[in-house]
Amino acid sequence: MGVTRTDIFSTEQNALADLAKAMGHPARIAILEYLLKSDTCICGDLVDVLPLSQPTVSQHLKVLKSVGLIKGCVEGTRVSYCIDREKWLAVRNQMNAFFDL
Amino acid sequence: MGVTRTDIFSTEQNALADLAKAMGHPARIAILEYLLKSDTCICGDLVDVLPLSQPTVSQHLKVLKSVGLIKGCVEGTRVSYCIDREKWLAVRNQMNAFFDL
DNA sequence: TTGTTTTATCGTAATATTGCAATATAGCAA
DNA sequence: TTGCTATATTGCAATATTACGATAAAACAA
């Protein structure tokens, strides 16, 4: 019915699935790659770099933020996003653990 | 419009996103975990193990097979699925490379 | 104050996903 | 052949996702 049965799975299974889902769009992969490269954590540039509209980029950023992979730092009128390094390492370990099962 | 703009991203970005997307459902995580544990690569049991209908399980298996994470081995009326170990290692490396960027 | 810039949100249309009942298909047994 | 078992496919309804134009909100400049 278009709705995922999260209730019948473990917290860990849902968490891993949510992370994977957030990474399950090429635009979000591109955004993560861009943020990984630029430690300066620029945001508005993403709209220039990606051939997507500003609302669409904003939407993708929201998805990535919702799972904690990135953080938004407000700086005046601008919001500069950056990788949440702590979460990033945690997710890396989570992925490693899964693929080493 | 519900349709992902794959054309504006690289093959690598789309490939990684497709893999993540396939992993982006708790039922598919559960299926992968089950197949990782049972080297005997049973299939029909998945329908008993998971509180999902047979068509739904079959659908999830199809998604995992489409990205190559699992293989289906026909054995009479039964089809026993198993992890594609070669692909599994490749994906693990792909993920590692991404998270080590 | 009024403008400008930047980002977020709203509203909407098109498409995708999820889940299941019903049915089809394939292999085997009798 | 018929019947049984196991899996795949079809069809459908409900919901989710994607994308973008329009607009709102927030901070700053003049």
Short mmCIF file of C-alpha atoms in Angstrom, two decimals, chain B:
data_model
loop_
_atom_site.label_atom_id
_atom_site.label_comp_id
_atom_site.label_asym_id
_atom_site.label_seq_id
_atom_site.Cartn_x
_atom_site.Cartn_y
_atom_site.Cartn_z
CA MET B 1 7.63 14.39 -10.84
CA GLY B 2 8.43 11.14 -9.09
CA VAL B 3 11.03 10.37 -11.74
CA THR B 4 14.69 10.53 -10.80
CA ARG B 5 16.96 12.56 -13.07
CA THR B 6 19.58 9.85 -13.61
CA ASP B 7 20.80 11.46 -16.83
CA ILE B 8 22.51 14.34 -15.06
CA PHE B 9 24.63 12.15 -12.80
CA SER B 10 27.61 9.89 -13.39
CA THR B 11 27.36 6.15 -13.87
CA GLU B 12 29.14 5.66 -10.56
CA GLN B 13 26.79 7.96 -8.71
CA ASN B 14 23.75 6.22 -10.16
CA ALA B 15 25.21 2.78 -9.43
CA LEU B 16 25.89 3.60 -5.80
CA ALA B 17 22.46 5.18 -5.43
CA ASP B 18 20.81 2.12 -6.96
CA LEU B 19 22.58 -0.17 -4.52
CA ALA B 20 21.68 2.01 -1.57
CA LYS B 21 18.11 2.21 -2.79
CA ALA B 22 17.89 -1.58 -2.96
CA MET B 23 19.08 -1.69 0.64
CA GLY B 24 16.65 1.04 1.59
CA HIS B 25 13.88 -1.15 2.93
CA PRO B 26 13.92 -3.05 6.25
CA ALA B 27 12.47 -6.17 4.66
CA ARG B 28 15.36 -6.29 2.20
CA ILE B 29 17.85 -5.74 5.01
CA ALA B 30 16.20 -8.62 6.87
CA ILE B 31 16.36 -10.83 3.78
CA LEU B 32 20.06 -10.07 3.27
CA GLU B 33 20.80 -10.79 6.92
CA TYR B 34 18.94 -14.07 6.69
CA LEU B 35 20.79 -15.12 3.55
CA LEU B 36 24.10 -14.13 5.09
CA LYS B 37 23.45 -16.39 8.07
CA SER B 38 22.12 -19.42 6.23
CA ASP B 39 24.72 -20.61 3.79
CA THR B 40 22.19 -23.20 2.71
CA CYS B 41 20.45 -20.42 0.78
CA ILE B 42 16.87 -21.38 1.51
CA CYS B 43 14.07 -19.31 -0.03
CA GLY B 44 10.50 -20.31 0.82
CA ASP B 45 11.48 -20.06 4.47
CA LEU B 46 11.73 -16.30 4.03
CA VAL B 47 7.97 -16.19 3.64
CA ASP B 48 7.63 -18.01 6.97
CA VAL B 49 10.28 -15.92 8.70
CA LEU B 50 9.00 -12.56 7.51
CA PRO B 51 5.46 -11.47 8.37
CA LEU B 52 4.88 -10.48 4.78
CA SER B 53 2.90 -12.17 2.05
CA GLN B 54 4.55 -14.39 -0.53
CA PRO B 55 4.10 -11.91 -3.37
CA THR B 56 5.64 -9.15 -1.28
CA VAL B 57 8.66 -11.25 -0.38
CA SER B 58 9.02 -12.25 -4.01
CA GLN B 59 8.95 -8.60 -5.00
CA HIS B 60 11.71 -7.70 -2.53
CA LEU B 61 13.82 -10.62 -3.78
CA LYS B 62 13.40 -9.30 -7.29
CA VAL B 63 14.73 -5.89 -6.26
CA LEU B 64 17.77 -7.41 -4.58
CA LYS B 65 18.40 -9.64 -7.58
CA SER B 66 18.12 -6.72 -9.99
CA VAL B 67 21.11 -5.00 -8.39
CA GLY B 68 23.01 -8.29 -8.24
CA LEU B 69 23.30 -8.63 -4.48
CA ILE B 70 21.62 -12.05 -4.57
CA LYS B 71 21.26 -14.89 -7.03
CA GLY B 72 18.39 -17.31 -7.52
CA CYS B 73 19.22 -20.95 -8.04
CA VAL B 74 16.30 -22.98 -9.42
CA GLU B 75 16.01 -26.42 -7.82
CA GLY B 76 12.93 -28.17 -9.08
CA THR B 77 9.86 -26.24 -8.01
CA ARG B 78 11.92 -24.36 -5.48
CA VAL B 79 14.20 -21.42 -5.99
CA SER B 80 16.91 -21.07 -3.41
CA TYR B 81 18.36 -17.61 -3.20
CA CYS B 82 21.83 -16.84 -2.00
CA ILE B 83 24.16 -13.90 -1.63
CA ASP B 84 26.29 -13.26 -4.69
CA ARG B 85 29.58 -13.26 -2.82
CA GLU B 86 31.57 -11.73 -5.64
CA LYS B 87 29.14 -8.83 -5.99
CA TRP B 88 28.90 -8.57 -2.23
CA LEU B 89 32.62 -7.93 -1.89
CA ALA B 90 32.55 -5.47 -4.76
CA VAL B 91 29.75 -3.52 -3.10
CA ARG B 92 31.57 -3.62 0.21
CA ASN B 93 34.61 -2.08 -1.46
CA GLN B 94 32.41 0.48 -3.17
CA MET B 95 30.89 1.48 0.15
CA ASN B 96 34.26 1.57 1.87
CA ALA B 97 35.66 3.76 -0.87
CA PHE B 98 32.73 6.13 -0.53
CA PHE B 99 32.94 6.42 3.24
CA ASP B 100 36.71 6.86 3.12
CA LEU B 101 36.47 9.79 0.70
#
